[in-house]
Amino acid sequence: MRVLHAVRSDGFAGVERHIASLAVEQERAGHRVAVVGGDPTAMAGLLDTVPHRPARTVTQTAAAIGRWRGYDVLHVHMTAAELAAVLADPFGRSPVVATRHFAGRRGSEALARTAARVIEHRLAAQIAISSYVARSVEGTSTVVPTGVPVRPPGRPAAERDRTVLVVQRLQPEKQTAVAVEAFARSGLAEQGWSMDVVGPGAERARLERQAAAQASPGSVRFLGRRHDVQDRMAAAAVLLAPCPLEGLGMSVLEAMAAGLPVVAAAAGGHLETVGSTQGAALFPPGDVDVAARLLRELAADQGRRDTYGSALRLTQQQRFTVAEQQRATEAVYRSVL
C-alpha cells in the first residue's frame, strides 16, 4: 500500500516519535510510505529512507498533502492535520484514517465544533492508541496500542546508576512538580541518589525553583531536550512517570523495553502498560507520599528492581511492539480500502 502520514507540527515529541516509528516499520513491511510534518532534523534522523516534508501550519500541511498524489491511505494525526486533510482532498478521493493520541473530544468553541463535524464526516476509520483514549473521544475507534522497538535489556540493578529519571515535556498537565516533590520526600538524595529530568517546556524555571526549595542542593538536574534518552534509560535505576493523563505513554513504553522499573500515576494509559504487569508500582495521581514510598522501596531492593524491570520488559515484548502496531494498523487500512 501507499501510505501518507500527516501531522501539523514543527516539533518532536511523543506523537512525532509515534509516526516516525510506525512509518519505518510500514516501509520494512513492504509498503510505500511518506510523512508530512514534525521537526525536519529529528524526523530525518529516524525516518531513514522514508520521504519527509515539513509542515508547521494547517495550510502548509494541506499543501504538502496535496502535492503528494497517488497514496492509497491518508493517515492523519491530531485535529489540525485532520482539518488539513479535508482542505487538501474535500471530495474524498482517498480514505482518511485518523489516530487519536489524547483523551479528549475535538473542539471546545463553536467554529471548532463545526470543523469537527466536517472532519468526522470525512474519516473512513479512527484509531485510538489505548482503550482509555477510545473511551474518551467521540465516535467509534479501533484500539491499536503504540509500539516501541524491542531492545536489549539494560544493566542489572547492581550496575545501574543511583538515578531516578523523568522523561516528559515540562507542561502543567504533566505534573512534573509531583515528581520533584516525591523525590525530595523520599530522602534518597541523602543516600547519594539524584533525579534527572529530561525534556523541554515552559515550566522549567518554576520547577528549578521548586527543586532548589525542596530537594538537597544539586540532587535534581534539569537536562532539557536530549538525544541520549535510550542510553539514560539503560543506565538509570527507576523511571518516575507522574502524568495522570497519558494516552498511553511513549516514554514509559521505552523504559519498559529497557527493563527499567517504572513508578507511575495510576491513571490513563499507565493502567494499560505498567498496570498490566504483576507487581506494578502505581500511586494515586498527585499523591507524593505514596510515590516517595515506592521510590524508597525500589531503591532499597536491587532484586525487586531486577524482577520488576524484567516483568515490564516482557509485557512490552508481548503487547507493545512496533511490528504488532504495524500489523493492526494495516488491518484498519484494508478494512477501508
Tab-separated table of C-alpha atoms in Angstrom:
chain	number	residue	atom	x	y	z
A	1	MET	CA	0.000	0.000	0.000
A	2	ARG	CA	0.963	3.634	-0.473
A	3	VAL	CA	0.546	5.438	2.860
A	4	LEU	CA	0.912	9.133	3.633
A	5	HIS	CA	1.160	10.198	7.294
A	6	ALA	CA	0.458	13.828	8.187
A	7	VAL	CA	0.740	15.918	11.353
A	8	ARG	CA	0.677	19.707	11.631
A	9	SER	CA	3.871	20.168	13.606
A	10	ASP	CA	7.390	21.529	13.593
A	11	GLY	CA	8.215	19.892	16.935
A	12	PHE	CA	9.258	16.462	18.066
A	13	ALA	CA	7.542	14.727	20.976
A	14	GLY	CA	5.503	11.581	21.525
A	15	VAL	CA	3.189	11.970	18.526
A	16	GLU	CA	6.041	12.611	16.113
A	17	ARG	CA	8.019	9.668	17.517
A	18	HIS	CA	4.919	7.511	17.094
A	19	ILE	CA	4.592	8.499	13.435
A	20	ALA	CA	8.271	8.044	12.596
A	21	SER	CA	8.498	4.642	14.249
A	22	LEU	CA	5.331	3.362	12.567
A	23	ALA	CA	6.335	4.737	9.152
A	24	VAL	CA	9.696	2.968	9.253
A	25	GLU	CA	8.066	-0.307	10.284
A	26	GLN	CA	5.498	0.025	7.497
A	27	GLU	CA	8.275	0.510	4.980
A	28	ARG	CA	10.003	-2.600	6.335
A	29	ALA	CA	6.723	-4.478	5.807
A	30	GLY	CA	6.822	-3.575	2.110
A	31	HIS	CA	4.571	-0.524	1.948
A	32	ARG	CA	5.472	2.771	0.269
A	33	VAL	CA	5.337	5.416	2.982
A	34	ALA	CA	5.852	9.182	3.228
A	35	VAL	CA	5.473	11.650	6.109
A	36	VAL	CA	4.335	15.273	6.336
A	37	GLY	CA	5.146	17.318	9.460
A	38	GLY	CA	7.384	17.154	12.509
A	39	ASP	CA	10.758	18.736	13.201
A	40	PRO	CA	12.734	18.134	9.983
A	41	THR	CA	16.049	17.337	11.662
A	42	ALA	CA	14.632	14.986	14.282
A	43	MET	CA	12.315	13.251	11.821
A	44	ALA	CA	15.125	12.769	9.297
A	45	GLY	CA	17.192	11.113	11.995
A	46	LEU	CA	14.532	8.421	12.497
A	47	LEU	CA	12.842	8.100	9.116
A	48	ASP	CA	15.975	6.976	7.254
A	49	THR	CA	14.761	6.362	3.661
A	50	VAL	CA	11.105	7.356	4.254
A	51	PRO	CA	10.434	10.628	2.354
A	52	HIS	CA	9.515	13.625	4.524
A	53	ARG	CA	8.197	17.158	4.027
A	54	PRO	CA	7.883	19.815	6.771
A	55	ALA	CA	4.540	21.403	7.667
A	56	ARG	CA	4.228	23.850	10.546
A	57	THR	CA	0.761	25.318	9.746
A	58	VAL	CA	-2.574	23.869	8.647
A	59	THR	CA	-2.242	25.451	5.201
A	60	GLN	CA	1.303	24.110	4.785
A	61	THR	CA	0.102	20.663	5.840
A	62	ALA	CA	-2.782	20.778	3.361
A	63	ALA	CA	-0.461	21.944	0.592
A	64	ALA	CA	2.049	19.176	1.313
A	65	ILE	CA	-0.715	16.566	1.303
A	66	GLY	CA	-1.962	17.957	-1.983
A	67	ARG	CA	1.464	17.690	-3.592
A	68	TRP	CA	1.759	14.009	-2.701
A	69	ARG	CA	-0.516	12.237	-5.151
A	70	GLY	CA	-1.291	8.577	-5.554
A	71	TYR	CA	-1.455	7.423	-1.944
A	72	ASP	CA	-3.968	4.731	-1.031
A	73	VAL	CA	-4.497	5.859	2.565
A	74	LEU	CA	-4.020	9.256	4.185
A	75	HIS	CA	-3.247	8.681	7.867
A	76	VAL	CA	-3.607	11.865	9.923
A	77	HIS	CA	-2.599	12.611	13.497
A	78	MET	CA	-4.171	15.375	15.635
A	79	THR	CA	-7.106	17.653	14.767
A	80	ALA	CA	-5.097	20.221	12.788
A	81	ALA	CA	-3.911	17.525	10.370
A	82	GLU	CA	-7.460	16.163	10.133
A	83	LEU	CA	-8.608	19.626	9.050
A	84	ALA	CA	-5.719	19.858	6.584
A	85	ALA	CA	-6.858	16.549	5.067
A	86	VAL	CA	-10.320	17.999	4.441
A	87	LEU	CA	-8.813	21.091	2.812
A	88	ALA	CA	-6.417	19.051	0.664
A	89	ASP	CA	-8.964	16.489	-0.518
A	90	PRO	CA	-12.524	17.774	0.085
A	91	PHE	CA	-14.104	15.250	-2.290
A	92	GLY	CA	-12.663	12.187	-0.611
A	93	ARG	CA	-10.595	10.641	-3.383
A	94	SER	CA	-8.674	8.559	-0.832
A	95	PRO	CA	-9.771	7.218	2.567
A	96	VAL	CA	-8.612	9.143	5.642
A	97	VAL	CA	-7.675	7.278	8.808
A	98	ALA	CA	-7.160	9.326	11.975
A	99	THR	CA	-5.223	8.293	15.064
A	100	ARG	CA	-6.416	9.811	18.332
A	101	HIS	CA	-3.462	10.281	20.662
A	102	PHE	CA	-5.129	12.123	23.545
A	103	ALA	CA	-8.189	11.554	25.714
A	104	GLY	CA	-10.406	14.454	24.657
A	105	ARG	CA	-13.063	15.441	22.191
A	106	ARG	CA	-12.426	17.691	19.203
A	107	GLY	CA	-13.192	21.389	19.595
A	108	SER	CA	-14.450	23.464	22.512
A	109	GLU	CA	-15.665	26.545	20.585
A	110	ALA	CA	-18.452	26.869	18.021
A	111	LEU	CA	-16.128	27.149	15.000
A	112	ALA	CA	-14.047	24.203	16.204
A	113	ARG	CA	-17.178	22.105	16.745
A	114	THR	CA	-18.313	22.868	13.206
A	115	ALA	CA	-14.918	21.824	11.862
A	116	ALA	CA	-15.106	18.670	13.993
A	117	ARG	CA	-18.390	17.653	12.353
A	118	VAL	CA	-16.862	18.095	8.896
A	119	ILE	CA	-13.823	16.065	9.920
A	120	GLU	CA	-15.919	13.244	11.354
A	121	HIS	CA	-17.905	13.014	8.122
A	122	ARG	CA	-14.663	12.725	6.142
A	123	LEU	CA	-12.983	9.994	8.201
A	124	ALA	CA	-13.110	6.413	6.986
A	125	ALA	CA	-11.779	4.972	10.240
A	126	GLN	CA	-10.446	6.079	13.597
A	127	ILE	CA	-7.663	4.528	15.669
A	128	ALA	CA	-7.153	5.120	19.392
A	129	ILE	CA	-3.775	4.426	20.970
A	130	SER	CA	-5.379	2.935	24.091
A	131	SER	CA	-8.721	1.856	25.495
A	132	TYR	CA	-8.540	4.919	27.765
A	133	VAL	CA	-8.383	7.205	24.722
A	134	ALA	CA	-11.097	5.245	22.908
A	135	ARG	CA	-13.475	5.746	25.848
A	136	SER	CA	-12.742	9.477	25.972
A	137	VAL	CA	-13.134	10.509	22.313
A	138	GLU	CA	-16.195	10.766	20.127
A	139	GLY	CA	-17.008	8.147	17.523
A	140	THR	CA	-16.039	4.516	17.132
A	141	SER	CA	-12.358	3.657	17.406
A	142	THR	CA	-10.206	0.626	16.798
A	143	VAL	CA	-7.667	0.351	19.612
A	144	VAL	CA	-4.141	-0.064	18.255
A	145	PRO	CA	-1.607	0.457	21.060
A	146	THR	CA	1.560	2.352	20.261
A	147	GLY	CA	4.570	0.060	19.962
A	148	VAL	CA	8.258	0.588	20.548
A	149	PRO	CA	11.209	-1.466	19.297
A	150	VAL	CA	12.322	-4.487	21.281
A	151	ARG	CA	15.666	-3.578	22.814
A	152	PRO	CA	18.436	-5.390	24.668
A	153	PRO	CA	17.962	-5.227	28.444
A	154	GLY	CA	19.793	-2.517	30.325
A	155	ARG	CA	22.299	-3.179	33.053
A	156	PRO	CA	21.332	-5.278	36.080
A	157	ALA	CA	20.231	-3.218	39.070
A	158	ALA	CA	23.586	-3.620	40.826
A	159	GLU	CA	25.346	-1.918	37.916
A	160	ARG	CA	22.884	0.904	37.335
A	161	ASP	CA	23.371	4.489	38.433
A	162	ARG	CA	21.508	5.635	41.550
A	163	THR	CA	19.341	7.897	39.420
A	164	VAL	CA	15.591	8.471	39.202
A	165	LEU	CA	14.727	9.502	35.642
A	166	VAL	CA	11.817	11.671	34.478
A	167	VAL	CA	11.273	11.994	30.708
A	168	GLN	CA	8.442	14.299	29.581
A	169	ARG	CA	7.560	17.779	28.406
A	170	LEU	CA	7.595	20.322	31.228
A	171	GLN	CA	3.987	21.438	30.902
A	172	PRO	CA	1.415	21.784	33.729
A	173	GLU	CA	-0.654	18.755	32.737
A	174	LYS	CA	2.412	16.519	33.017
A	175	GLN	CA	2.643	17.207	36.785
A	176	THR	CA	6.440	17.197	36.925
A	177	ALA	CA	6.091	19.099	40.209
A	178	VAL	CA	4.706	15.885	41.729
A	179	ALA	CA	7.861	14.034	40.662
A	180	VAL	CA	10.165	16.687	42.136
A	181	GLU	CA	8.334	16.733	45.465
A	182	ALA	CA	8.104	12.935	45.637
A	183	PHE	CA	11.865	12.638	45.118
A	184	ALA	CA	12.508	15.279	47.756
A	185	ARG	CA	10.260	13.486	50.270
A	186	SER	CA	11.765	10.093	49.510
A	187	GLY	CA	15.001	11.037	51.252
A	188	LEU	CA	17.012	9.324	48.526
A	189	ALA	CA	19.175	12.393	47.901
A	190	GLU	CA	20.607	11.984	51.398
A	191	GLN	CA	21.611	8.444	50.371
A	192	GLY	CA	23.514	9.671	47.311
A	193	TRP	CA	20.718	9.359	44.743
A	194	SER	CA	19.860	12.021	42.164
A	195	MET	CA	16.996	12.855	39.828
A	196	ASP	CA	17.470	13.693	36.134
A	197	VAL	CA	14.579	15.492	34.426
A	198	VAL	CA	14.754	15.228	30.631
A	199	GLY	CA	12.535	17.349	28.398
A	200	PRO	CA	11.857	20.953	27.384
A	201	GLY	CA	8.915	23.080	28.435
A	202	ALA	CA	7.545	26.330	29.787
A	203	GLU	CA	7.590	25.149	33.417
A	204	ARG	CA	11.334	24.593	33.652
A	205	ALA	CA	12.172	27.781	35.566
A	206	ARG	CA	9.372	27.230	38.088
A	207	LEU	CA	10.383	23.610	38.587
A	208	GLU	CA	14.014	24.586	39.092
A	209	ARG	CA	12.908	26.968	41.855
A	210	GLN	CA	10.798	24.207	43.401
A	211	ALA	CA	13.728	21.777	43.341
A	212	ALA	CA	16.015	24.361	44.944
A	213	ALA	CA	13.473	24.870	47.743
A	214	GLN	CA	12.536	21.231	48.389
A	215	ALA	CA	15.432	18.966	47.424
A	216	SER	CA	19.055	18.712	48.503
A	217	PRO	CA	21.325	21.090	46.549
A	218	GLY	CA	22.361	19.646	43.191
A	219	SER	CA	20.318	16.464	43.578
A	220	VAL	CA	17.788	17.380	40.835
A	221	ARG	CA	19.152	18.190	37.384
A	222	PHE	CA	17.105	19.609	34.510
A	223	LEU	CA	18.721	18.473	31.276
A	224	GLY	CA	16.340	19.851	28.633
A	225	ARG	CA	15.896	18.011	25.358
A	226	ARG	CA	18.360	15.159	24.988
A	227	HIS	CA	19.261	12.752	22.208
A	228	ASP	CA	20.682	10.090	24.526
A	229	VAL	CA	17.442	9.079	26.276
A	230	GLN	CA	17.857	5.403	25.402
A	231	ASP	CA	21.319	5.356	26.979
A	232	ARG	CA	19.979	7.058	30.089
A	233	MET	CA	17.159	4.529	30.378
A	234	ALA	CA	19.655	1.683	30.091
A	235	ALA	CA	21.658	3.156	32.986
A	236	ALA	CA	19.083	4.720	35.364
A	237	ALA	CA	17.589	2.837	38.317
A	238	VAL	CA	13.945	3.971	38.141
A	239	LEU	CA	11.677	5.959	35.831
A	240	LEU	CA	9.106	8.172	37.556
A	241	ALA	CA	6.026	8.955	35.413
A	242	PRO	CA	3.689	11.345	37.288
A	243	CYS	CA	1.318	12.413	34.488
A	244	PRO	CA	-2.259	11.139	35.077
A	245	LEU	CA	-3.451	11.952	31.551
A	246	GLU	CA	-1.126	9.998	29.273
A	247	GLY	CA	-2.952	8.460	26.327
A	248	LEU	CA	-0.535	5.557	26.640
A	249	GLY	CA	2.918	6.981	27.413
A	250	MET	CA	5.745	6.596	24.898
A	251	SER	CA	8.498	7.222	27.463
A	252	VAL	CA	7.012	4.610	29.783
A	253	LEU	CA	6.958	2.070	26.945
A	254	GLU	CA	10.581	2.843	26.094
A	255	ALA	CA	11.523	2.398	29.760
A	256	MET	CA	9.722	-0.943	29.808
A	257	ALA	CA	11.645	-2.029	26.702
A	258	ALA	CA	14.880	-1.215	28.526
A	259	GLY	CA	13.870	-3.224	31.590
A	260	LEU	CA	13.789	-0.011	33.626
A	261	PRO	CA	11.495	-0.165	36.703
A	262	VAL	CA	8.661	2.367	36.452
A	263	VAL	CA	6.811	4.201	39.225
A	264	ALA	CA	3.716	5.736	37.599
A	265	ALA	CA	0.495	7.555	38.371
A	266	ALA	CA	-2.360	5.039	38.460
A	267	ALA	CA	-4.435	6.660	35.740
A	268	GLY	CA	-4.876	6.991	31.992
A	269	GLY	CA	-2.799	4.809	29.717
A	270	HIS	CA	-0.451	3.834	32.556
A	271	LEU	CA	-3.093	1.375	33.735
A	272	GLU	CA	-2.786	-0.465	30.404
A	273	THR	CA	1.030	-0.510	30.263
A	274	VAL	CA	2.650	-0.563	33.701
A	275	GLY	CA	-0.663	-1.510	35.291
A	276	SER	CA	-0.946	-4.713	33.264
A	277	THR	CA	2.286	-6.017	34.805
A	278	GLN	CA	2.333	-8.031	38.021
A	279	GLY	CA	3.775	-6.039	40.905
A	280	ALA	CA	3.205	-2.678	39.219
A	281	ALA	CA	4.425	0.316	41.229
A	282	LEU	CA	1.455	2.667	40.879
A	283	PHE	CA	0.443	5.605	43.068
A	284	PRO	CA	-2.808	7.612	43.219
A	285	PRO	CA	-2.441	10.637	40.913
A	286	GLY	CA	-0.819	13.523	42.748
A	287	ASP	CA	-0.063	11.510	45.900
A	288	VAL	CA	3.556	12.462	46.568
A	289	ASP	CA	3.775	10.453	49.772
A	290	VAL	CA	2.884	7.141	48.111
A	291	ALA	CA	5.162	7.951	45.167
A	292	ALA	CA	8.007	8.716	47.601
A	293	ARG	CA	7.418	5.434	49.435
A	294	LEU	CA	7.510	3.436	46.205
A	295	LEU	CA	10.786	5.128	45.235
A	296	ARG	CA	12.305	4.279	48.632
A	297	GLU	CA	11.177	0.658	48.416
A	298	LEU	CA	12.626	0.129	44.951
A	299	ALA	CA	15.841	1.951	45.807
A	300	ALA	CA	16.373	-0.354	48.788
A	301	ASP	CA	15.791	-3.624	46.913
A	302	GLN	CA	18.025	-4.437	43.943
A	303	GLY	CA	16.433	-7.850	43.480
A	304	ARG	CA	12.977	-6.350	43.208
A	305	ARG	CA	14.202	-3.808	40.687
A	306	ASP	CA	15.608	-6.601	38.524
A	307	THR	CA	12.460	-8.736	38.779
A	308	TYR	CA	10.101	-5.821	38.175
A	309	GLY	CA	12.149	-4.461	35.270
A	310	SER	CA	12.191	-7.893	33.614
A	311	ALA	CA	8.415	-8.218	34.028
A	312	LEU	CA	7.865	-4.808	32.435
A	313	ARG	CA	10.160	-5.718	29.550
A	314	LEU	CA	8.220	-8.947	28.955
A	315	THR	CA	4.929	-7.009	28.908
A	316	GLN	CA	6.350	-4.666	26.276
A	317	GLN	CA	7.569	-7.545	24.122
A	318	GLN	CA	4.210	-9.309	24.313
A	319	ARG	CA	1.860	-6.361	23.806
A	320	PHE	CA	3.573	-3.155	22.689
A	321	THR	CA	5.871	-3.828	19.733
A	322	VAL	CA	6.064	-1.738	16.564
A	323	ALA	CA	5.622	-4.899	14.494
A	324	GLU	CA	2.266	-5.622	16.145
A	325	GLN	CA	1.248	-1.969	15.797
A	326	GLN	CA	2.039	-2.137	12.074
A	327	ARG	CA	0.037	-5.332	11.628
A	328	ALA	CA	-3.023	-3.947	13.413
A	329	THR	CA	-2.797	-0.610	11.581
A	330	GLU	CA	-2.578	-2.389	8.235
A	331	ALA	CA	-5.754	-4.311	9.109
A	332	VAL	CA	-7.536	-0.977	9.662
A	333	TYR	CA	-6.305	0.286	6.286
A	334	ARG	CA	-7.516	-2.838	4.500
A	335	SER	CA	-10.926	-2.508	6.141
A	336	VAL	CA	-11.486	0.855	4.422
A	337	LEU	CA	-9.977	0.117	1.011
